[in-house]
Amino acid sequence: MIRQEILKNIKRVVIKIGSSVISNRDKGRSSLECGLSKDWVRHYARKIKQVQDKGYDVVLVSSGAIMAGRERLGLSRADLSIPEKQACAAIGQSFLMHTYEKAFEKKDIKVAQILLSNDDLGNRRRYLNAKHTIEALLERGVIPIINENDSVTVEEIKIGDNDTLSATVACLVDAQLLIILSDVEGLYDRDPSLKKNKGEKAVLISHVARVNEEIERTAGKSNNRLTVGGMYTKVIAAKKTMSFGIPTLVVNGLDEKVLENIFSGKEVGTLFWSGKGKIRGRKHWIAHTLKPAGSLIVDAGAKKALVERGKSLLPAGIIKTKGEFEFGKAVRVIDETGKEIGRGLVNYNSRDLEQIKGMKTPAIKKMIGGSFYEEVIHRDDLVIF
Ligand code: GLU
């Protein structure tokens, strides 16, 4: 029922294809040896053409660059250095696109490559530029194929995984559905691969209405060498899209009929959908696209003012700062129990904040003199979760 409702409202869909979905793993190779499977890429070109023929705009987020490059270079070691991985990404990305291009050409569809980095997405102007480019491509029936710009981004500033990237892209292009094609059926109530679960069968969760701590725990962390994400990053990605009002489906992309099943309203995979989204536009970007550079721990009084009265955050309510950050950066706002209550853009760098934390406005005036920001985070730049 919910799925039918969602399908009725779709105009645009983002499909994320994981490395394991387009790998030639089925040919008996270990995860470190396998490369790109042209057959699977062709398969998805055919299936995506069918989705496009239904009148939907399709944006693809595809992994597989590092995997493809690794195979081409014959590097099957687990411990590749960062430059080696980046070299693999550079070689693999062009091969990946070449393979997609050839497969889609057979279906008379043009494709375009877009490589994004955190720097692009964290800058509001560049973020909007990317949006306009994608719009222009979709207007012409071109399928944008997006990946992270792996060969130039270093580990600390990476988006890191394409689940997160696909959620950001879904919000960027205002999609009505994000489909994450993975190599598992969806989210289970316990890890189906763990030995200690033998006897107690893991059950697939068909619908998650809220991503709470229990769901995050259930998702666990990945131990798959081929993919970066695992279920945890998928759940966090779904949390992002849900708060924007976009449903997310995590399904098994190795099931050849999965896209048909989704679009005929069958109950496949796990649907993450709360019914409606709360935050949009710039505030969503602050909360879910920007990488927090640090944290502010606030006292109970400040928490109440922020959460219940919709106020700005003042220096007086800050107990502690964590991390080093500059003016204008995104930071987490944490309560005394360690729970994150929101995120916002700071009007002070961490060094100055250390000086004025806990102080009332007149005292700051006396200390600094001249003009200064009364708010550490103005309510217009603050998102409460
Ligand atoms: N961007 C990486 C690649 O193309 C994949 C990241 C991921 O699998 O999440 O190889």
Tab-separated table of C-alpha atoms and ligand atoms in Angstrom:
chain	number	residue	atom	x	y	z
A	1	MET	CA	0.000	0.000	0.000
A	2	ILE	CA	2.702	2.509	1.052
A	3	ARG	CA	4.815	1.428	-1.891
A	4	GLN	CA	1.989	2.026	-4.359
A	5	GLU	CA	1.508	5.499	-2.887
A	6	ILE	CA	5.201	6.274	-3.298
A	7	LEU	CA	5.200	5.061	-6.904
A	8	LYS	CA	2.306	7.359	-7.769
A	9	ASN	CA	4.390	10.404	-6.860
A	10	ILE	CA	7.615	9.569	-8.649
A	11	LYS	CA	8.960	11.804	-11.366
A	12	ARG	CA	12.638	11.438	-10.661
A	13	VAL	CA	14.624	8.579	-9.211
A	14	VAL	CA	18.239	8.221	-8.119
A	15	ILE	CA	19.653	4.711	-8.469
A	16	LYS	CA	22.866	3.836	-6.653
A	17	ILE	CA	24.763	0.869	-8.029
A	18	GLY	CA	27.254	-0.684	-5.620
A	19	SER	CA	30.585	-2.169	-6.744
A	20	SER	CA	29.486	-5.681	-5.793
A	21	VAL	CA	26.438	-5.412	-8.068
A	22	ILE	CA	28.521	-4.790	-11.192
A	23	SER	CA	31.469	-6.997	-10.286
A	24	ASN	CA	32.346	-10.302	-11.900
A	25	ARG	CA	32.369	-11.953	-8.517
A	26	ASP	CA	29.974	-14.631	-9.729
A	27	LYS	CA	32.864	-16.085	-11.743
A	28	GLY	CA	34.391	-17.579	-8.599
A	29	ARG	CA	36.841	-14.772	-7.837
A	30	SER	CA	37.580	-13.482	-4.366
A	31	SER	CA	36.425	-9.957	-3.625
A	32	LEU	CA	39.946	-8.587	-4.071
A	33	GLU	CA	40.432	-10.161	-7.475
A	34	CYS	CA	37.237	-9.279	-9.201
A	35	GLY	CA	36.757	-6.502	-11.694
A	36	LEU	CA	33.980	-4.855	-13.616
A	37	SER	CA	31.403	-7.124	-15.206
A	38	LYS	CA	30.342	-5.800	-18.620
A	39	ASP	CA	27.371	-8.180	-18.501
A	40	TRP	CA	25.986	-6.613	-15.352
A	41	VAL	CA	26.543	-3.083	-16.691
A	42	ARG	CA	24.672	-4.046	-19.882
A	43	HIS	CA	21.941	-5.635	-17.803
A	44	TYR	CA	21.408	-2.422	-15.857
A	45	ALA	CA	21.531	-0.281	-18.996
A	46	ARG	CA	18.579	-2.368	-20.291
A	47	LYS	CA	16.683	-2.147	-17.016
A	48	ILE	CA	17.275	1.571	-16.589
A	49	LYS	CA	16.057	2.170	-20.136
A	50	GLN	CA	12.788	0.512	-19.056
A	51	VAL	CA	12.573	2.844	-16.057
A	52	GLN	CA	13.219	5.848	-18.294
A	53	ASP	CA	10.536	4.611	-20.715
A	54	LYS	CA	8.014	4.857	-17.898
A	55	GLY	CA	8.638	8.604	-18.038
A	56	TYR	CA	10.920	8.911	-15.007
A	57	ASP	CA	14.125	10.952	-14.919
A	58	VAL	CA	16.986	8.708	-13.834
A	59	VAL	CA	20.199	9.775	-12.131
A	60	LEU	CA	22.797	7.079	-11.509
A	61	VAL	CA	25.377	7.023	-8.755
A	62	SER	CA	27.799	4.265	-9.596
A	63	SER	CA	30.683	2.825	-7.629
A	64	GLY	CA	33.182	0.494	-9.200
A	65	ALA	CA	36.042	2.778	-10.242
A	66	ILE	CA	38.559	1.505	-7.705
A	67	MET	CA	37.486	-2.101	-8.296
A	68	ALA	CA	37.831	-1.747	-12.092
A	69	GLY	CA	41.191	0.037	-11.838
A	70	ARG	CA	42.530	-2.502	-9.369
A	71	GLU	CA	41.772	-5.331	-11.778
A	72	ARG	CA	43.281	-3.480	-14.734
A	73	LEU	CA	46.502	-2.881	-12.804
A	74	GLY	CA	46.528	-6.433	-11.482
A	75	LEU	CA	46.654	-5.206	-7.872
A	76	SER	CA	44.941	-7.713	-5.648
A	77	ARG	CA	46.549	-6.778	-2.336
A	78	ALA	CA	44.257	-5.727	0.489
A	79	ASP	CA	46.570	-3.003	1.744
A	80	LEU	CA	46.765	-0.559	-1.167
A	81	SER	CA	48.205	2.817	-0.229
A	82	ILE	CA	46.045	5.900	-0.740
A	83	PRO	CA	47.923	7.019	-3.899
A	84	GLU	CA	47.571	3.462	-5.255
A	85	LYS	CA	43.830	3.532	-4.609
A	86	GLN	CA	43.629	6.942	-6.247
A	87	ALA	CA	45.551	5.659	-9.243
A	88	CYS	CA	43.104	2.734	-9.446
A	89	ALA	CA	40.186	5.174	-9.291
A	90	ALA	CA	41.650	7.275	-12.117
A	91	ILE	CA	42.139	4.256	-14.368
A	92	GLY	CA	38.939	2.560	-13.332
A	93	GLN	CA	36.679	5.598	-13.653
A	94	SER	CA	37.358	6.064	-17.351
A	95	PHE	CA	36.910	2.344	-17.941
A	96	LEU	CA	33.692	2.369	-15.921
A	97	MET	CA	32.305	5.263	-17.954
A	98	HIS	CA	33.423	3.713	-21.211
A	99	THR	CA	31.546	0.546	-20.276
A	100	TYR	CA	28.386	2.445	-19.299
A	101	GLU	CA	28.593	4.595	-22.405
A	102	LYS	CA	28.783	1.593	-24.712
A	103	ALA	CA	25.974	-0.206	-22.919
A	104	PHE	CA	23.626	2.796	-22.958
A	105	GLU	CA	24.514	3.693	-26.541
A	106	LYS	CA	22.920	0.415	-27.614
A	107	LYS	CA	19.701	1.718	-26.054
A	108	ASP	CA	20.083	5.090	-27.730
A	109	ILE	CA	20.731	6.850	-24.434
A	110	LYS	CA	23.448	9.393	-23.827
A	111	VAL	CA	25.269	9.453	-20.511
A	112	ALA	CA	27.345	12.121	-18.755
A	113	GLN	CA	30.014	11.798	-16.103
A	114	ILE	CA	29.910	13.969	-12.986
A	115	LEU	CA	32.578	13.568	-10.333
A	116	LEU	CA	31.832	15.268	-7.038
A	117	SER	CA	33.798	15.868	-3.873
A	118	ASN	CA	32.934	17.103	-0.406
A	119	ASP	CA	34.437	20.453	-1.341
A	120	ASP	CA	31.920	20.827	-4.177
A	121	LEU	CA	28.987	19.814	-2.030
A	122	GLY	CA	30.096	21.819	1.005
A	123	ASN	CA	30.139	25.075	-0.933
A	124	ARG	CA	26.580	26.285	-1.457
A	125	ARG	CA	27.331	27.926	-4.817
A	126	ARG	CA	29.091	24.878	-6.230
A	127	TYR	CA	26.354	22.661	-4.818
A	128	LEU	CA	23.751	24.676	-6.730
A	129	ASN	CA	25.941	24.710	-9.857
A	130	ALA	CA	26.044	20.924	-9.799
A	131	LYS	CA	22.263	20.890	-9.447
A	132	HIS	CA	21.812	23.129	-12.501
A	133	THR	CA	24.141	20.991	-14.596
A	134	ILE	CA	22.214	17.851	-13.695
A	135	GLU	CA	18.909	19.587	-14.486
A	136	ALA	CA	20.225	20.585	-17.914
A	137	LEU	CA	21.250	16.979	-18.620
A	138	LEU	CA	17.931	15.515	-17.480
A	139	GLU	CA	15.983	17.979	-19.611
A	140	ARG	CA	17.764	16.467	-22.607
A	141	GLY	CA	17.118	12.873	-21.596
A	142	VAL	CA	20.771	12.295	-20.693
A	143	ILE	CA	21.559	10.041	-17.754
A	144	PRO	CA	24.071	11.621	-15.372
A	145	ILE	CA	26.413	9.021	-13.867
A	146	ILE	CA	27.897	10.316	-10.658
A	147	ASN	CA	30.812	9.130	-8.549
A	148	GLU	CA	33.081	10.661	-5.972
A	149	ASN	CA	36.173	12.334	-7.410
A	150	ASP	CA	38.324	9.700	-5.721
A	151	SER	CA	41.604	10.396	-7.472
A	152	VAL	CA	41.957	13.921	-6.078
A	153	THR	CA	40.320	13.770	-2.646
A	154	VAL	CA	42.309	12.748	0.402
A	155	GLU	CA	40.913	10.510	3.110
A	156	GLU	CA	40.112	13.160	5.742
A	157	ILE	CA	37.905	15.205	3.436
A	158	LYS	CA	36.326	12.382	1.479
A	159	ILE	CA	32.629	11.745	1.310
A	160	GLY	CA	33.962	8.221	1.662
A	161	ASP	CA	31.154	6.039	0.407
A	162	ASN	CA	28.621	6.205	-2.364
A	163	ASP	CA	25.619	5.482	-0.117
A	164	THR	CA	26.172	8.879	1.481
A	165	LEU	CA	26.868	10.425	-1.916
A	166	SER	CA	23.650	8.985	-3.383
A	167	ALA	CA	21.575	10.394	-0.514
A	168	THR	CA	23.105	13.830	-1.041
A	169	VAL	CA	22.465	13.567	-4.779
A	170	ALA	CA	18.825	12.520	-4.189
A	171	CYS	CA	18.304	15.688	-2.107
A	172	LEU	CA	20.283	17.792	-4.595
A	173	VAL	CA	18.070	16.814	-7.548
A	174	ASP	CA	14.802	16.676	-5.551
A	175	ALA	CA	14.176	13.025	-6.364
A	176	GLN	CA	11.051	11.250	-5.123
A	177	LEU	CA	12.844	7.941	-4.613
A	178	LEU	CA	16.367	6.703	-3.922
A	179	ILE	CA	17.080	3.069	-4.777
A	180	ILE	CA	20.262	1.584	-3.337
A	181	LEU	CA	21.223	-1.566	-5.238
A	182	SER	CA	23.332	-3.678	-2.950
A	183	ASP	CA	24.344	-7.357	-2.671
A	184	VAL	CA	22.006	-8.127	0.227
A	185	GLU	CA	18.211	-8.253	0.385
A	186	GLY	CA	17.901	-5.265	2.695
A	187	LEU	CA	18.155	-4.637	6.433
A	188	TYR	CA	17.744	-7.704	8.651
A	189	ASP	CA	16.784	-7.659	12.307
A	190	ARG	CA	20.137	-9.363	13.025
A	191	ASP	CA	23.240	-10.099	10.951
A	192	PRO	CA	22.299	-13.091	8.764
A	193	SER	CA	25.979	-14.024	8.241
A	194	LEU	CA	26.934	-14.349	11.920
A	195	LYS	CA	27.421	-17.880	13.249
A	196	LYS	CA	25.950	-17.144	16.645
A	197	ASN	CA	22.670	-16.360	14.938
A	198	LYS	CA	22.345	-19.915	13.686
A	199	GLY	CA	19.059	-21.338	14.773
A	200	GLU	CA	17.530	-17.915	15.112
A	201	LYS	CA	16.709	-16.925	11.580
A	202	ALA	CA	17.379	-13.331	10.603
A	203	VAL	CA	14.216	-11.615	9.381
A	204	LEU	CA	14.196	-8.957	6.683
A	205	ILE	CA	12.698	-5.673	7.873
A	206	SER	CA	10.336	-4.510	5.182
A	207	HIS	CA	9.672	-0.998	6.438
A	208	VAL	CA	11.634	1.369	8.684
A	209	ALA	CA	9.657	4.469	9.645
A	210	ARG	CA	12.392	6.036	11.774
A	211	VAL	CA	16.134	5.531	11.929
A	212	ASN	CA	16.793	5.427	15.674
A	213	GLU	CA	19.800	4.154	17.612
A	214	GLU	CA	18.482	0.600	17.595
A	215	ILE	CA	18.230	0.559	13.800
A	216	GLU	CA	21.744	2.001	13.536
A	217	ARG	CA	23.021	-0.726	15.859
A	218	THR	CA	21.202	-3.414	13.902
A	219	ALA	CA	22.900	-2.216	10.719
A	220	GLY	CA	26.349	-2.694	12.302
A	221	LYS	CA	29.571	-1.951	10.460
A	222	SER	CA	30.799	-3.390	7.186
A	223	ASN	CA	33.360	-6.139	6.873
A	224	ASN	CA	33.150	-6.471	3.118
A	225	ARG	CA	36.435	-5.647	1.383
A	226	LEU	CA	34.933	-4.923	-1.989
A	227	THR	CA	32.495	-2.253	-0.912
A	228	VAL	CA	33.117	0.688	1.343
A	229	GLY	CA	29.760	1.065	2.963
A	230	GLY	CA	27.926	-1.986	4.209
A	231	MET	CA	24.501	-1.650	5.802
A	232	TYR	CA	25.480	1.049	8.296
A	233	THR	CA	26.166	3.730	5.673
A	234	LYS	CA	22.923	2.761	3.895
A	235	VAL	CA	20.926	3.338	7.041
A	236	ILE	CA	22.625	6.691	7.635
A	237	ALA	CA	22.004	7.610	3.989
A	238	ALA	CA	18.328	6.733	4.434
A	239	LYS	CA	18.186	8.934	7.531
A	240	LYS	CA	19.399	11.852	5.408
A	241	THR	CA	16.858	11.331	2.634
A	242	MET	CA	14.000	10.653	5.061
A	243	SER	CA	14.526	13.965	6.798
A	244	PHE	CA	14.241	15.596	3.367
A	245	GLY	CA	11.051	13.705	2.548
A	246	ILE	CA	12.539	11.200	0.096
A	247	PRO	CA	11.818	7.475	0.546
A	248	THR	CA	14.788	5.124	0.180
A	249	LEU	CA	14.743	1.481	-0.843
A	250	VAL	CA	17.668	-0.808	-0.085
A	251	VAL	CA	17.366	-3.868	-2.301
A	252	ASN	CA	19.380	-6.730	-3.722
A	253	GLY	CA	20.788	-5.600	-7.058
A	254	LEU	CA	21.962	-9.132	-7.849
A	255	ASP	CA	18.321	-10.074	-8.316
A	256	GLU	CA	17.910	-9.419	-12.041
A	257	LYS	CA	14.252	-8.523	-11.710
A	258	VAL	CA	14.585	-6.143	-8.812
A	259	LEU	CA	13.827	-2.905	-10.677
A	260	GLU	CA	10.707	-4.398	-12.320
A	261	ASN	CA	9.581	-5.631	-8.915
A	262	ILE	CA	10.053	-2.223	-7.356
A	263	PHE	CA	8.148	-0.422	-10.104
A	264	SER	CA	5.277	-2.898	-9.975
A	265	GLY	CA	4.900	-2.184	-6.245
A	266	LYS	CA	6.203	-5.535	-4.932
A	267	GLU	CA	7.447	-5.664	-1.350
A	268	VAL	CA	11.153	-6.117	-2.064
A	269	GLY	CA	14.005	-5.001	0.182
A	270	THR	CA	13.737	-2.516	3.012
A	271	LEU	CA	11.831	0.698	2.581
A	272	PHE	CA	12.905	3.656	4.702
A	273	TRP	CA	10.069	6.129	4.806
A	274	SER	CA	8.488	8.156	7.548
A	275	GLY	CA	5.606	9.662	5.594
A	276	LYS	CA	6.916	13.181	5.353
A	277	GLY	CA	10.065	15.228	5.416
A	278	LYS	CA	10.814	17.931	7.901
A	279	ILE	CA	13.708	20.034	6.738
A	280	ARG	CA	14.493	21.199	3.238
A	281	GLY	CA	16.745	23.468	1.249
A	282	ARG	CA	19.594	25.270	2.962
A	283	LYS	CA	18.840	23.893	6.428
A	284	HIS	CA	19.004	20.332	5.136
A	285	TRP	CA	22.298	21.143	3.475
A	286	ILE	CA	23.653	22.450	6.808
A	287	ALA	CA	22.445	19.376	8.675
A	288	HIS	CA	23.239	16.624	6.216
A	289	THR	CA	25.679	17.728	3.518
A	290	LEU	CA	28.260	19.738	5.411
A	291	LYS	CA	30.782	17.689	7.356
A	292	PRO	CA	30.843	18.907	10.995
A	293	ALA	CA	34.236	20.360	11.886
A	294	GLY	CA	33.746	20.177	15.659
A	295	SER	CA	31.229	20.127	18.498
A	296	LEU	CA	29.795	22.478	21.100
A	297	ILE	CA	28.599	20.987	24.369
A	298	VAL	CA	25.719	23.058	25.761
A	299	ASP	CA	24.101	23.202	29.215
A	300	ALA	CA	20.500	22.283	30.036
A	301	GLY	CA	19.294	25.901	29.911
A	302	ALA	CA	20.703	26.455	26.430
A	303	LYS	CA	19.273	23.139	25.279
A	304	LYS	CA	15.815	24.175	26.420
A	305	ALA	CA	16.109	27.555	24.690
A	306	LEU	CA	17.176	25.913	21.425
A	307	VAL	CA	14.817	22.952	21.390
A	308	GLU	CA	11.680	24.350	23.022
A	309	ARG	CA	11.855	28.045	22.266
A	310	GLY	CA	13.580	28.090	18.874
A	311	LYS	CA	16.288	30.495	20.069
A	312	SER	CA	19.812	31.124	18.797
A	313	LEU	CA	22.802	29.660	20.647
A	314	LEU	CA	24.621	32.201	22.831
A	315	PRO	CA	28.123	31.912	24.345
A	316	ALA	CA	26.663	31.698	27.885
A	317	GLY	CA	25.173	28.254	27.239
A	318	ILE	CA	28.377	26.652	25.985
A	319	ILE	CA	30.250	24.437	28.418
A	320	LYS	CA	32.915	23.033	26.144
A	321	THR	CA	34.157	23.055	22.562
A	322	LYS	CA	35.654	20.099	20.743
A	323	GLY	CA	37.820	20.147	17.644
A	324	GLU	CA	39.405	23.020	15.784
A	325	PHE	CA	37.214	24.981	13.436
A	326	GLU	CA	37.049	28.309	11.684
A	327	PHE	CA	34.280	30.909	11.411
A	328	GLY	CA	31.353	29.727	9.249
A	329	LYS	CA	31.997	26.004	9.639
A	330	ALA	CA	29.315	23.469	10.515
A	331	VAL	CA	29.458	22.075	14.059
A	332	ARG	CA	27.468	19.594	16.117
A	333	VAL	CA	25.494	20.856	19.110
A	334	ILE	CA	25.639	18.262	21.881
A	335	ASP	CA	23.787	18.173	25.212
A	336	GLU	CA	25.333	17.227	28.546
A	337	THR	CA	24.435	13.563	28.092
A	338	GLY	CA	26.386	13.415	24.827
A	339	LYS	CA	23.355	13.392	22.558
A	340	GLU	CA	23.520	15.431	19.360
A	341	ILE	CA	20.598	17.851	19.386
A	342	GLY	CA	21.365	19.827	16.260
A	343	ARG	CA	23.857	21.303	13.828
A	344	GLY	CA	24.621	24.818	12.744
A	345	LEU	CA	27.105	27.285	11.297
A	346	VAL	CA	29.324	29.005	13.869
A	347	ASN	CA	30.047	32.711	14.024
A	348	TYR	CA	33.334	32.141	15.883
A	349	ASN	CA	36.418	30.043	15.396
A	350	SER	CA	37.219	27.462	18.075
A	351	ARG	CA	40.044	29.542	19.620
A	352	ASP	CA	37.813	32.570	20.231
A	353	LEU	CA	34.984	30.380	21.442
A	354	GLU	CA	37.275	28.845	24.047
A	355	GLN	CA	37.792	32.378	25.410
A	356	ILE	CA	34.139	33.409	25.573
A	357	LYS	CA	32.323	30.150	26.359
A	358	GLY	CA	30.043	30.451	29.381
A	359	MET	CA	30.197	34.266	29.322
A	360	LYS	CA	27.234	36.626	29.269
A	361	THR	CA	26.982	39.279	26.539
A	362	PRO	CA	28.005	42.332	28.682
A	363	ALA	CA	31.122	40.543	29.907
A	364	ILE	CA	32.107	39.659	26.330
A	365	LYS	CA	31.533	43.257	25.293
A	366	LYS	CA	33.857	44.377	28.026
A	367	MET	CA	36.503	41.873	27.024
A	368	ILE	CA	36.359	42.252	23.233
A	369	GLY	CA	34.979	45.794	22.863
A	370	GLY	CA	33.774	46.930	19.427
A	371	SER	CA	31.401	44.800	17.440
A	372	PHE	CA	30.953	41.079	17.818
A	373	TYR	CA	28.337	38.427	17.152
A	374	GLU	CA	25.918	37.969	20.012
A	375	GLU	CA	24.976	34.523	18.738
A	376	VAL	CA	27.450	31.698	18.400
A	377	ILE	CA	24.952	30.076	16.041
A	378	HIS	CA	22.075	32.155	14.749
A	379	ARG	CA	18.736	30.336	14.633
A	380	ASP	CA	18.601	30.845	10.828
A	381	ASP	CA	21.778	28.776	10.591
A	382	LEU	CA	20.685	26.173	13.121
A	383	VAL	CA	18.866	22.880	12.612
A	384	ILE	CA	17.417	21.090	15.628
A	385	PHE	CA	16.932	17.352	15.191
B	1	GLU	N1	33.880	5.761	-5.259
B	1	GLU	C1	34.303	4.407	-5.057
B	1	GLU	C2	34.583	3.735	-6.396
B	1	GLU	O1	34.046	4.127	-7.405
B	1	GLU	C3	33.282	3.552	-4.361
B	1	GLU	C4	32.808	3.987	-3.031
B	1	GLU	C5	31.743	3.011	-2.507
B	1	GLU	O2	31.732	1.842	-2.899
B	1	GLU	O3	30.918	3.412	-1.707
B	1	GLU	O4	35.289	2.778	-6.436
